Short mmCIF file of C-alpha atoms and ligand atoms in Angstrom, two decimals:
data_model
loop_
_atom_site.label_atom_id
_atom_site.label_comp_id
_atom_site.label_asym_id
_atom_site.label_seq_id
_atom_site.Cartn_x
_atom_site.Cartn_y
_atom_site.Cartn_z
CA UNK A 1 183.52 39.06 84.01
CA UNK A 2 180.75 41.23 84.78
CA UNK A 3 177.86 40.68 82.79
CA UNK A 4 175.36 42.72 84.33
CA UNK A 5 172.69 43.52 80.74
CA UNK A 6 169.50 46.14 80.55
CA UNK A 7 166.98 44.63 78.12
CA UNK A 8 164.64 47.29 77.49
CA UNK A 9 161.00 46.03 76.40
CA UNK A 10 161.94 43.06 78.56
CA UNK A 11 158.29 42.27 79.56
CA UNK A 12 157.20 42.20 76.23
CA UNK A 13 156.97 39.17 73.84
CA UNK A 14 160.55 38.58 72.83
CA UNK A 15 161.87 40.58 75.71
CA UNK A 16 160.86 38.07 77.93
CA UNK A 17 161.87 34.69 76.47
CA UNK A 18 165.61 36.52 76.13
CA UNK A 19 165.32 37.74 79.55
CA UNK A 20 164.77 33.65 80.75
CA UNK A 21 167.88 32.38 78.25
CA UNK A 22 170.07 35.38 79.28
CA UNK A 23 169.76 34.33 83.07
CA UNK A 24 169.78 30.95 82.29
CA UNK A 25 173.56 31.56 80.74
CA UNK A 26 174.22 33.48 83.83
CA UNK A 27 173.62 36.97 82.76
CA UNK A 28 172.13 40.07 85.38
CA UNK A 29 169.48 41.43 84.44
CA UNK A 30 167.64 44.51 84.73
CA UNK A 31 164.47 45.17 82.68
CA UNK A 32 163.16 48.61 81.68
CA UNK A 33 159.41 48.67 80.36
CA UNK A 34 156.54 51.29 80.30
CA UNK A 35 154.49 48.51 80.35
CA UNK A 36 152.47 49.87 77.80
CA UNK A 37 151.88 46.94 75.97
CA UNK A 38 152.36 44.73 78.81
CA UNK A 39 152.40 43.58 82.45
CA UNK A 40 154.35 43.62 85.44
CA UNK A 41 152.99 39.32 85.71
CA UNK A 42 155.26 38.70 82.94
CA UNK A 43 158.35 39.48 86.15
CA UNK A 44 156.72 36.40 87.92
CA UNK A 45 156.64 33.94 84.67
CA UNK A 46 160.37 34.85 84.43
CA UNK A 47 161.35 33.68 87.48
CA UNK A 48 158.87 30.35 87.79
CA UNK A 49 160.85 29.29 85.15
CA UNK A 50 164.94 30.37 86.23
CA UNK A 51 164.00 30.84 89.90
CA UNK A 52 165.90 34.50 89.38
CA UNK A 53 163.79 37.71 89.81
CA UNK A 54 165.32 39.95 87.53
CA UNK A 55 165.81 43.80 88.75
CA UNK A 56 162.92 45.53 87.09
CA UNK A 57 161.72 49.66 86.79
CA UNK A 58 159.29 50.75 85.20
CA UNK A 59 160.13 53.10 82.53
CA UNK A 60 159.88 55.11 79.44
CA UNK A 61 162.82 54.90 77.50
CA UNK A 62 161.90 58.46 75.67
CA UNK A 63 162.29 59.89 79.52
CA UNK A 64 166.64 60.28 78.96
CA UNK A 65 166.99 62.08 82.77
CA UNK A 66 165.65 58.98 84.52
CA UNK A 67 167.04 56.18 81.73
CA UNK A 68 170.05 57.81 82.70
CA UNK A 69 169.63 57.83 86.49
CA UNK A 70 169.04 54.09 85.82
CA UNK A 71 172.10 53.75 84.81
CA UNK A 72 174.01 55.39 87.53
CA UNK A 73 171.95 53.11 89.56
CA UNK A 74 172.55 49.86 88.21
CA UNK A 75 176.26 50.95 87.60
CA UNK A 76 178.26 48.11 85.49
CA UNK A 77 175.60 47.65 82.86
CA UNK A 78 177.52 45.90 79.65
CA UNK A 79 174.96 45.69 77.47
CA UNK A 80 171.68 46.78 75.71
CA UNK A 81 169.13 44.68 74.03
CA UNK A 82 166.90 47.01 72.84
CA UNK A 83 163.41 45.43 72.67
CA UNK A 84 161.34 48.67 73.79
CA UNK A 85 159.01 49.74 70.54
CA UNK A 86 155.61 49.91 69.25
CA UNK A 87 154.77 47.06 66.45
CA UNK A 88 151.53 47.72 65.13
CA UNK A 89 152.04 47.92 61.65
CA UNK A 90 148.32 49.50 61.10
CA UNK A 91 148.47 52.03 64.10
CA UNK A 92 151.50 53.07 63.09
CA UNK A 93 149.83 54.37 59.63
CA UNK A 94 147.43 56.31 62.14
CA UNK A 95 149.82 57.85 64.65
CA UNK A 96 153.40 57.97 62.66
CA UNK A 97 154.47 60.36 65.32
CA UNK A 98 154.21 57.90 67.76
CA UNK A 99 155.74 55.59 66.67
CA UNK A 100 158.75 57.99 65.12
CA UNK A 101 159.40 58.67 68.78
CA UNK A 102 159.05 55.50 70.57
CA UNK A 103 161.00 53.69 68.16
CA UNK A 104 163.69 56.47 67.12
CA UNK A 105 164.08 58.91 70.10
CA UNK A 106 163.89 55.69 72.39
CA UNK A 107 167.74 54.21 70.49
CA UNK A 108 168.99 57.93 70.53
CA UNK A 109 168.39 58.30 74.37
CA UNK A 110 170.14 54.96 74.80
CA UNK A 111 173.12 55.35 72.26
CA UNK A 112 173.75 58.96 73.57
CA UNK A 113 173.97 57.17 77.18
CA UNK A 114 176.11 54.33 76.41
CA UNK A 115 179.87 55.93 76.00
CA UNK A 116 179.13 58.18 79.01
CA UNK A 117 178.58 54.81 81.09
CA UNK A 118 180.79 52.82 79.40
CA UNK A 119 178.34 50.08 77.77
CA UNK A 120 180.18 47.71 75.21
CA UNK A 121 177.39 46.72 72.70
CA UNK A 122 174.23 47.20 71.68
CA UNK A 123 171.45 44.23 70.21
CA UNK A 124 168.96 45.69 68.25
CA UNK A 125 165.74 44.22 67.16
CA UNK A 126 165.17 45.14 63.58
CA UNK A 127 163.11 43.19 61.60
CA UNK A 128 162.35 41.34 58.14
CA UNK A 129 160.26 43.88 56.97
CA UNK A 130 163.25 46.25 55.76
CA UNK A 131 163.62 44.30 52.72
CA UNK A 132 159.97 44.40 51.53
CA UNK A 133 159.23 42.13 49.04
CA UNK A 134 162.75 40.62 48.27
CA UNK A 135 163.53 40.27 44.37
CA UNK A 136 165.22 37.05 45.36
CA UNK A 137 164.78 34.29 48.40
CA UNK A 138 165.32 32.70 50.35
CA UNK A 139 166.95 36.79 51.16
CA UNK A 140 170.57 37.20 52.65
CA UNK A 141 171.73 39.94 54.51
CA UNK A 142 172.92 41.54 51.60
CA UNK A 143 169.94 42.21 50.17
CA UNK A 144 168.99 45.91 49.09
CA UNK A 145 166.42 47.75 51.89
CA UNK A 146 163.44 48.59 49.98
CA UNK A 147 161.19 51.67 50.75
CA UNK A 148 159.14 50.86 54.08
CA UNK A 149 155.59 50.50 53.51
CA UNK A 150 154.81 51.78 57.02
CA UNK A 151 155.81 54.20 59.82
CA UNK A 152 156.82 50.92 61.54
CA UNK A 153 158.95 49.62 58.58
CA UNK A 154 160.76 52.89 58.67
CA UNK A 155 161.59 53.36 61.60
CA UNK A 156 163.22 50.08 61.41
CA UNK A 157 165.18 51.23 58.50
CA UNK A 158 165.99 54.64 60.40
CA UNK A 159 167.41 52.96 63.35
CA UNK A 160 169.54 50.54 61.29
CA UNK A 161 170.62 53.29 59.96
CA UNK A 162 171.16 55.25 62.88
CA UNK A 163 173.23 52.42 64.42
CA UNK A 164 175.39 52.35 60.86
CA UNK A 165 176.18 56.15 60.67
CA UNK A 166 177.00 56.03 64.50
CA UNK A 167 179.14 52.84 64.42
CA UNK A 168 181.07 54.40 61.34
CA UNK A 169 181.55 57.72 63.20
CA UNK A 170 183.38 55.91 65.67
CA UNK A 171 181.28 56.04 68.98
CA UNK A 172 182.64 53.75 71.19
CA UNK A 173 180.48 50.38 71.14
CA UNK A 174 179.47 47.34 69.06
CA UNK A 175 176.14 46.29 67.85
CA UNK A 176 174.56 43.42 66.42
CA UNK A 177 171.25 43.94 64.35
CA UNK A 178 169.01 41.15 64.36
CA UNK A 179 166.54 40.58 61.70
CA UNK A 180 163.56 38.69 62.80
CA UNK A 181 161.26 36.90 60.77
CA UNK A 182 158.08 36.01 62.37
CA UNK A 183 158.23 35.16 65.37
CA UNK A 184 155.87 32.63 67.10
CA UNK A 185 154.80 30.08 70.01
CA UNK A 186 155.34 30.31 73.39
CA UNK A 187 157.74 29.07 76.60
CA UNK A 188 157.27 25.21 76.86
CA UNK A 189 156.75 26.03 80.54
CA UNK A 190 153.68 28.15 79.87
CA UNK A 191 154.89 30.41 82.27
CA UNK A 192 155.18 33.12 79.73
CA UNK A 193 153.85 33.90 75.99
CA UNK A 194 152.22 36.53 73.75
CA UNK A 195 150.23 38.70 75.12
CA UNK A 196 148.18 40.70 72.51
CA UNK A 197 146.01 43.60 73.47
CA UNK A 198 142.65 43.52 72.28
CA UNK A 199 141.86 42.10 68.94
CA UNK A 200 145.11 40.31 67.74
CA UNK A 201 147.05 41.57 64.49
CA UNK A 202 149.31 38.61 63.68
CA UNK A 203 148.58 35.11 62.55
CA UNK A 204 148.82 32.95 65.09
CA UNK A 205 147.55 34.69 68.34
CA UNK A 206 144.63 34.53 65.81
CA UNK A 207 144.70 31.24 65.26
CA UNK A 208 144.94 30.23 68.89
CA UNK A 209 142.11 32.95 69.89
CA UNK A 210 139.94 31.00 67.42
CA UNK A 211 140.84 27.87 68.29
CA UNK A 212 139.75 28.48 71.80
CA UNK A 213 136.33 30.46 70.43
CA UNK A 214 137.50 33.55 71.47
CA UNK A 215 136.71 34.83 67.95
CA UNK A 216 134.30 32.74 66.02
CA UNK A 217 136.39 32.57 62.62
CA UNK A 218 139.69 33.56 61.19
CA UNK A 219 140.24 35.69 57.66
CA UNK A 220 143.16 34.26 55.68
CA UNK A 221 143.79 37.91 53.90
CA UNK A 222 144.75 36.48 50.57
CA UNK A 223 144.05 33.39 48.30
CA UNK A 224 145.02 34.79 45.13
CA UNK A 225 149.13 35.31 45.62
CA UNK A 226 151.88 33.99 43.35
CA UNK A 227 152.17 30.88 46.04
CA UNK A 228 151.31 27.51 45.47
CA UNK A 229 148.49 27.62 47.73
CA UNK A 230 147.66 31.28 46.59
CA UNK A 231 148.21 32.43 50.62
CA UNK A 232 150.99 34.45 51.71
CA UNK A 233 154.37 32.63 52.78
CA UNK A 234 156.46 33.66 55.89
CA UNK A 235 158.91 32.51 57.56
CA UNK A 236 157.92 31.34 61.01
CA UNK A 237 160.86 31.46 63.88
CA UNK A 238 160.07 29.80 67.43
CA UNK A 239 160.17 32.74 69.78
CA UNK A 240 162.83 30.93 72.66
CA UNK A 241 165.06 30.24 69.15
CA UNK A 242 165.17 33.44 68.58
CA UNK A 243 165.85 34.08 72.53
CA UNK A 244 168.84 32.19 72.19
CA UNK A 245 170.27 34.29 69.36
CA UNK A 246 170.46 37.47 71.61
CA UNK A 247 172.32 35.89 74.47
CA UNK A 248 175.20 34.43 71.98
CA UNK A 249 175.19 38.00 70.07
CA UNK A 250 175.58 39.60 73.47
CA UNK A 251 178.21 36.96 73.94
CA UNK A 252 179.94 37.97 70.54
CA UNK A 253 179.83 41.45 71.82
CA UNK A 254 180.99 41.88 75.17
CA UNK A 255 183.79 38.71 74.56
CA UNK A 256 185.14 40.59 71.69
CA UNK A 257 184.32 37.00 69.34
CA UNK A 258 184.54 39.50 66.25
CA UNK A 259 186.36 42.40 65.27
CA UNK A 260 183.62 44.16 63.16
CA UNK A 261 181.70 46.61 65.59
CA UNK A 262 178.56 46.24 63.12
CA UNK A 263 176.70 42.92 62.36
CA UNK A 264 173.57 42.04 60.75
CA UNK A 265 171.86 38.85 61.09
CA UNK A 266 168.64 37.13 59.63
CA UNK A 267 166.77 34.93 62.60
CA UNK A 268 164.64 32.90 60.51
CA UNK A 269 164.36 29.62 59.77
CA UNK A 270 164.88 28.96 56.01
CA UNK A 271 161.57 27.56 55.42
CA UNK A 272 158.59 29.48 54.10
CA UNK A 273 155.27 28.56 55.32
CA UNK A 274 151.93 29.09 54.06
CA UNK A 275 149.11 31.08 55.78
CA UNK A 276 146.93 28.02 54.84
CA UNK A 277 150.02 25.12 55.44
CA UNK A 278 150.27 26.89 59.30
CA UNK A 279 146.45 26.92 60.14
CA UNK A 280 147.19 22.95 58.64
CA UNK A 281 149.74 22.51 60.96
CA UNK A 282 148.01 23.84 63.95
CA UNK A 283 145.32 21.86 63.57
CA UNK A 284 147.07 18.84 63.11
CA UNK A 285 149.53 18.99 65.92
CA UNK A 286 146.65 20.02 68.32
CA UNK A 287 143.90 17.90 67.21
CA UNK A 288 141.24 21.11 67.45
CA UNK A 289 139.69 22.68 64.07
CA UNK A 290 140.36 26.50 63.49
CA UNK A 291 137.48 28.04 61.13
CA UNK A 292 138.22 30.17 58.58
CA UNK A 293 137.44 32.33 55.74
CA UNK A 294 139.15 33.61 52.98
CA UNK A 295 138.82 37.85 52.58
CA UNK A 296 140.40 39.86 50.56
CA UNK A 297 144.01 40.77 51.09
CA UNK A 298 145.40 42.99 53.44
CA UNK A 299 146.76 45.85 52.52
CA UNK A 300 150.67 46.12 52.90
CA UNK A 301 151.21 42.30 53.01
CA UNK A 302 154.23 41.00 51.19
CA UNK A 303 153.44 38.11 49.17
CA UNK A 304 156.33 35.60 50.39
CA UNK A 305 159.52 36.28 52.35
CA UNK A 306 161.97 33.86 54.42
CA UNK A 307 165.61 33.88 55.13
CA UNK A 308 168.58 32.41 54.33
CA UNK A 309 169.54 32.16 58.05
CA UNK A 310 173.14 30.56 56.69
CA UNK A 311 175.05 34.32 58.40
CA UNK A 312 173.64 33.14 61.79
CA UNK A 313 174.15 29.66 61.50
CA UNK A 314 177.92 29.22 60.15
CA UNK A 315 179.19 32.86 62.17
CA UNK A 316 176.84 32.44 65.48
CA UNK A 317 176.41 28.71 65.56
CA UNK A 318 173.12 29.51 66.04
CA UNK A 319 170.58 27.37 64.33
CA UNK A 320 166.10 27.22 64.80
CA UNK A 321 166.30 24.00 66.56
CA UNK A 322 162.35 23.73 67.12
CA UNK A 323 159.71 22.09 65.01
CA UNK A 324 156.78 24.18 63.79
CA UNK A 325 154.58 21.26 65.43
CA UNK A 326 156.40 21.79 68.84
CA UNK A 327 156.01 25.82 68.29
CA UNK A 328 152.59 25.40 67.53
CA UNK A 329 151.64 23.03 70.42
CA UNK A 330 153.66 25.57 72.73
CA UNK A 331 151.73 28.58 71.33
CA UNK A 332 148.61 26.24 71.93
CA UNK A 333 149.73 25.90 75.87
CA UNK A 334 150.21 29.07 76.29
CA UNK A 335 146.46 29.93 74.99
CA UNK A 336 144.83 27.22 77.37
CA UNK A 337 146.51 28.78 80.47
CA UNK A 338 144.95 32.23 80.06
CA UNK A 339 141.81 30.57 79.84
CA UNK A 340 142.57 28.70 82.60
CA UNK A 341 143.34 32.15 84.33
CA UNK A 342 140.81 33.97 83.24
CA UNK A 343 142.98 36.19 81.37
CA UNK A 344 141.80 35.35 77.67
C1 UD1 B 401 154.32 42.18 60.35
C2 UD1 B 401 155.52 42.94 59.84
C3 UD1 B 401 156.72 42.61 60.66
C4 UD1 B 401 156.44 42.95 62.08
C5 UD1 B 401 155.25 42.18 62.57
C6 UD1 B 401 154.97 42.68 63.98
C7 UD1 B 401 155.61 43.52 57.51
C8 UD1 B 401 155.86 43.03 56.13
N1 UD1 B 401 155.74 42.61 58.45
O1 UD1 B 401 154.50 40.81 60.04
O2 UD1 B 401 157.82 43.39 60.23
O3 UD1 B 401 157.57 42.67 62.87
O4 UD1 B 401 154.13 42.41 61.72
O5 UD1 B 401 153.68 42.54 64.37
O6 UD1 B 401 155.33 44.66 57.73
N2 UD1 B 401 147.20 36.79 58.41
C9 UD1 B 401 145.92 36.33 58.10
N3 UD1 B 401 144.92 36.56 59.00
C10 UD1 B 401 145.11 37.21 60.18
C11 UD1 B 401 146.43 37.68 60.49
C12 UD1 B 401 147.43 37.47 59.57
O7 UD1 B 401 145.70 35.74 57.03
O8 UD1 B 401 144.16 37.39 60.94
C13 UD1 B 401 148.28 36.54 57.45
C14 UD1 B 401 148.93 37.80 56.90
O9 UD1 B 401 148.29 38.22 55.73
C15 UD1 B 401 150.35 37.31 56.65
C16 UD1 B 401 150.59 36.25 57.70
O10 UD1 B 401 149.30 35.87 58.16
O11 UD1 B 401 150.44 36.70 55.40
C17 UD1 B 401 151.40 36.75 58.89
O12 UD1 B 401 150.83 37.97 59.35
P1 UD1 B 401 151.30 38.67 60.72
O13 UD1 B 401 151.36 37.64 61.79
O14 UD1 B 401 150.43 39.85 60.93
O15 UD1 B 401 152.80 39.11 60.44
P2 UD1 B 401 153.43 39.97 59.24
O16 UD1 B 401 152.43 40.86 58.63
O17 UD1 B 401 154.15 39.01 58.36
#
């Protein structure tokens, strides 16, 4: 079987762990990326660690007359994971346009291409954030989609429902939405990680940038939540975990494993973890103090979320197999080679 796979955004974050498991399972790969929010370096990490240089142009995925020269070029492409988006969920109260057309015209260009080259399936990252804050939890799948709080919520919830409307018209491919939780820590290798430009949004980048004394303290947005520590709970998924669920949804896909050409999945552990229980953790498993301060909250935060990952685990066999002390460590790794490269 051919199993030649474009992963757009395949230099970013998630893009890149999934790029090392899909090669590691034997999978081509080409990677498209702007590199707008990241580096052509990340190419090099990915083959340290599989010894496989995967095929890589740089691109815009909004540009649909050379995304689809791409594909004439690389002719036998099977599959899509579709990584390529901006995250920020404060920018993308600031420049909703954006983000509207990196995130939405980006899936259009590709979905428009796929029939004419005969792609099977499509991955798509969506993300936890389309339920909001969930009357119940842990939240299934099932779970109604609650009006986004942000230009980057909705656009979540646009492309979902993009992929629904064009599934149930009949185009001619399969998709798998993936809903990620948070996503965190690094490759145990060290060889690749998260990369955050400038100040860092999310927790743990944070965390690790403080630890290090990068930034002198942390704010823990939040004391005074319905939680028993008063902090705000997530659900905190090991990024090469969640790696692993896009190569056996690709698998699903292109090896016909189900006859529905729609899925949705949760990738999240099942466990919710304080803001306060994580900087805990961290310091625990690494031995080094993080200082912090509570502020006020942040606006937009949910209070708590995490899944019920029981869809993935009982219909992929997929399960989070990593320990948050092993995640954090790995995160922890990551941070003390870019000092030790000069990079942060
Ligand atoms: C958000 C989005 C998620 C998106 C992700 C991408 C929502 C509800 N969630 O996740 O969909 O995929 O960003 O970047 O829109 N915190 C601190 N101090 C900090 C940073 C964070 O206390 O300096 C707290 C936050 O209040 C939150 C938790 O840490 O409770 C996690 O925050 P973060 O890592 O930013 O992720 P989310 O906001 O959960």
């Amino acid at each position: 079987m051919n199993k030649k796979i474009l992963v757009t955004g395949g230099t970013g974050y998630i893009g890149s762990h999934t790029v090392v498991e899909l090669q590691t399972a034997g999978y081509e790969v080409v990677i498209v990326d702007n590199l707008s929010n990241s580096s052509e370096d990340v190419i090099d990490g990915i083959e340290k660690i599989t010894h496989i240089r995967p095929d890589f142009v740089k691109l815009d995925c909004n540009d649909k007359e050379r995304l689809s020269a791409l594909f004439r070029n690389h002719a036998g492409i099977r599959g899509i994971i579709h990584f390529a988006a901006s995250k920020a969920v404060g920018e993308s109260v600031h420049k909703p346009l954006e983000y509207y057309r990196n995130n939405i015209v980006t899936l259009l260009n590709l979905l428009d291409l796929m029939p004419e080259y005969k792609a099977d399936g499509i991955v798509f990252s969506s993300s936890c954030t389309v339920y909001g804050q969930p009357d119940v939890l842990p939240v299934t799948e099932d779970a109604p989609v609650k009006p986004a709080l942000s230009p980057y919520g909705n656009t979540k919830q646009i492309d979902e429902e993009i992929l629904r409307d064009a599934i149930h018209a009949g185009l001619p491919f399969k998709s798998i939405i993936l809903r990620y939780f948070n996503p965190i820590g690094a490759h145990p290798s060290a060889e690749i990680g998260e990369l955050p430009n400038g100040v860092p949004q999310n927790l743990v980048p944070f965390v690790t940038q403080t630890a290090m004394g990068i930034r002198g303290e942390l704010s823990v947005f939040g004391n005074d939540y319905d939680t028993p520590d008063g902090s705000c709970i997530r659900d905190y998924i090991n990024v090469t975990d969640l790696a692993r669920a896009h190569v056996i949804a690709m698998d699903r896909m292109l090896e016909n494993k189900s006859e529905a050409p729609l899925e949705i999945f949760n990738l999240g552990t099942g466990r919710g973890v304080s803001v306060l229980e994580l900087i805990n953790a961290f310091e625990s498993a690494t031995g080094v103090k993080v200082p912090y301060r509570i502020v006020g909250r942040r606006e937009g935060d949910i209070e708590k979320v995490w899944a019920n990952p029981r869809h993935a685990n009982q219909t992929l066999g997929w399960t989070a197999a990593e320990t948050m002390e092993d995640t954090l460590l790995s995160a922890w790794k990551w941070q003390k080679k870019l000092r030790e490269r000069n990079i942060q």
